[in-house]
Amino acid sequence: MVTLEFNSTTGHINSTAPVHNSAHCSGRIRPIASLQPPTHYHPIIAAVPVSMPSDSTPSDTSNERSTPCNSSVTDFHPLHAKERYFELAGEMTGQFLGPMPVQDFLDEFLPKPSTPCPTNLEPFDFEAVKGFETEFAEAAMDANVCPNFEFHDITNTKDKTFPDALKPDISIIPKRSDASGPPDTNWTNIELFIERKPHLSDPFRDPAPEVDRKKHQFVKYTNAATENRGRMISYAGAQLTTQFRQFCFSISVIEGDEARLMRWDRGGAIVSERSNFVNNPAPLLEFFWRFNHLSLEERGWDTSVSQPTTEEVAMAIEAKIFAEGDQVHKLHIKDDADGVDRYYLVSRPAKYGPGVCGRATRGYIAMDLQKKDRVWLKDSWRIDVEEMPKEFKIYQKLQKNKVSNILECRCGGDIGQQKTRTNEYQGKTWRCGKHRIMPHHHYRLALELIVGRPLKKYSSTKELCVVILDALTGMLIVIFVRAHEFLFIICPSAVGEAYSRADILHRDVSGGNVLITEKGRGVLIDWDLSKDVAAVNTTQRYWRTGTWRYMSIAILRKRPMKTVHEHSDDLESIFWLLVYHVLRYQPSIAKEVNHLEDKLQAIFDSSFKAKDGQVCGGEGKETFLGMFKITSEELKSALHSQLAGLLLDLVHAFYVVYLPPCVITIISEERWKEAHVSLSDMNAIRDIFRRRLAEGVWPENDGAIDPWSTDLKRNDRKRPRAAIEEDSEDTADSDRSTSKHRKKKAVFMRPPFM
């Protein structure tokens, strides 16, 4: 097992990561330096290049579903491949646009080269039989339609950089100067991937000419189609995770004679119409020819990443920021404050968000080349709308209003014009259905470092409560970097002070954003989804912001729908944060409560798809407040009296708020209004914490333990084509709701970093 370890004596950050020696074409941006994770990881999360974090890294929160682009929240036991694909397909519901005309796709995304595509090529004249992948790859190579690249059938090839990760059918990699050895077809080296499936597994359905596209369901929800869509999502996520990329391309081959072109970015995916490349090979040949002549940036690479000089790497090693043999990259930030270009050296991410859509946050221990010291560098794709300010601006406001314990925020800025483009096409006449896809802009932020621990590593339940109280009222704020002796970043203050002093709502209180300092105090991090109170109160909410598991009931539920995120929602997130970390990491709960995994799934992760397509939830949390899922007697029996009392006091405070009208008339409307007023600021919740913490003697040895820590082995090898479920295309899509499938399939999966 490989980890990032900090030696407090020498100040050196050690790594047991293997050195990546893959041969890449000249001028190619190298893949992200990564660790090789343990083989029990969820492939899409473990699928990391030559230096990603190990399972000791707790700061990856990608398994916690967030919005507006949802990500998986299951976290107790790993899902098998088929279940995982359904999960991934559900996460990208509403993020596919199509069918785009093939010629439009080519003209929009692949500029025509000065040398036209040869017209005498017909490489795809063969039967769609067993061995298609090899024949296709060889035909493309023989036709020299993409001369700077190699096509390889990797159907049965295992990815060395992704333990247990599946591979696509065909990979396209840069042409090697020496092709005598085996090709490097790992995800770190793939430029384009092709996946072939039967007609029934086509994830999409083109409308007939006479059909109203606004009403047509382009995405198919049969089992076979959903599984295949999830499979392709896992591949695109793997490529975007392992490489410094803005976007990537892929091809979906149907049966053996038709194909769809696809472009993936952090906003979603654009899918072309289905075309027959045997009867009419010109469009596919044109795609390959144009792809061959694209620049690095046009192929999706992040060209703000460069290779440092030998002297710069040596300086970082001498400063004990990196070790000998670490693969090092140089990242650029144009500072929003003064427009100055600043450069930072990074190696393996200590925090990262795998998958396709969303912010895709990566965190690095970095070297500031200007000040020659260690910083934390956050690389993400921020939601690019006016009502959501850049994170650097939030830090400036927090500092201006003297929010407690903030160290220097070095710089922050957008990365050139690296923006998602999927959102630009949601109003096109060719697209089917209605979509609301958020625009994203690549963004980096540099902050200072401090030492701390992840919340799930609390040493006692008293420490857990103190830390969460600190996050509520405002102490320190930091970011995780490593295990055992953790490096963090100090950020702005917590929920209470940020709201009272700076009029800022955090809006993403979660298990990954509250951490523990060396002295056992709490900190709150990641303010990229925060917002001014004034802006929140004047802007209608069209999407949810935060992490699903900890969102308030009011934000999650369908009716009555809440359109404004308020301070009370942040306070409720603090409550669910405590509930989850007690129920999840106190073994006595697992012993006392039957079917705990199912109950936690129902409370924190369940959802349903409303008729208007919106994914909603909160019902499980309401049942918890009513003590239906887990009773007060079970809590009192499993927990010591102080902690059980604290939980039940908080349950009562929020329970009254969510009482239905028929019950309010019984308990009196005045009491209901008092409950609402008490949650308008942090005082009532803070007082409950303080009173219970001051009572009695709290145990010192009831720290967090994962009762489901035993790894489950699974066989995720690619299934033979004959095993693919032949769902009827006549099955009504409305009966194949992905959200229903997710709810059924999403047994808790143990997260890779827990």
C-alpha angles and dihedrals in degrees: 000000000000127000145168106250128185118212107211092198098053098023088230125142106221126202133191091196118135116243114252111232102173114147112239131186117265114282093013117143107243120239120259112283106249147174122240104245126214114280095244093072125118098261099231090051095038092043096106133143129243100313116022125140125284128233089274090070108097101180099085105105097172091115090064109086112241133179155276083023107032124224130191118286102181109115119162109073129015117257122234117246097265093048090047092054092053088049093051092046090054092051092058096047108144094014099100120090122193173271094315115182109257094235091050089051091053095046095045100045109020115049114218111254123231089247110067122228113267112258099209097071122113105157099150101069100121139100122273093240137129108307093037093137094057093044092048093049093047093046092052091048093047092050089052088220092147103027098174093057141056127227117215133183102226099165092129099029120113119222109238094201095050112055108217091357118143123232131223121248096253130019127195114210134174114281112262124228088217113036096173095102130058114289121252100241096162118127092259089067105035116113098178134006133206125202123190125201138158121274092260090058095056101125092213140051121211115220122243114251093256095048121107103245093204089064099035118106103226096178113072119220102195112126094251093047094046093048092050092047090052090049092055090046089055090052094048090046090052092052094046091047098049098044137052095252144153095194143337141212132230140173126226110206115201115209096321107296107053133058145185123209116221136193119195128197137153091278097054139275136299115214126198126221117269115268133183108240094185095057092034112020095166099093095049092043089050090051093053092044093051092043089054091058098044120116121238091263093047089053089056104262121147101240093187085081116083140166115266122231121262089250093054093051091047090051091052092048091049089051087053093238092121134019130235110280096024114137106239130198132188117229125196130218125181101209115238090209100060108358092245119149111239129186133206133187117225137173126176119005114248090197129025142164113220125199134065113274131052137029095327091201120201123186125201140186097232140182116234103223091202099051096025093226140111121277139164113250119199117199117188147139106250122205102259105217128120095242092059109067122208114271092242089060090052090053091049092053093046090051092046090054091048097241106183129275103359119159125200120307098208102198146314138194150147118276102242113277095328097143133149115256104193091089091057091069103047091099097049118123093235095059121098125225128358124297140184105195117173120229116235132199125201109248139178132196130186121207139165127267136241136164127266151122136255117260094244088063095065112153095215138002089251090057089049091054093045091050093049090046088053090051088051098049104029128267124139129339125209147153129238123244112160149004131262094006101028127200117215142175123240110231135169125307129281140273099287101044094039088055099041099040105028103023090236128142116207094208096187108067103163146146091268095050101054117071141175125242125217088264093054097255128133132253135184123215145179110054097178093112095043122115143192112266091231092054092047093052094050099042125076114229114241094170138023121256122207141033115318096223094060101033119121120259090242092058094045104045128088099223130065086021116211113216100183127061107222138185089261089063091056089048091051089050088057088054094050089047090060094043093051096048092048096047094040101045106030106090091201088069092055090051095048103039119065118223091008095165092056091046093050089049090053094045101044110018111028120115142163135206115242123216091260090057096254116137110229138177144150097122092108091053091050090053089051092053088052089051091238100124095039118014128223088241090058092050092049091048096047101040135051114262098255094054094041089050092050093051094047092048090053092044090056092049093056097033093066091053092058099044113132117247093255090059095042090064089057098049093037128261090244092064090048091052091048089055091053092048092049090059095050088090136017098256100094094046092043091051092052090053094047095047094050093043089054093051125093127326118313116210117250100205104056098098126154117296125175107229090193098050096124109108117236117219118223140177110233098168117140112274119234114256091247089064094060110115110250100219117184113251086218091070109115110252090216088066091053099059110173091213090057090049091049092050091051098041100038100097107165111281119206105243117237094241100043 
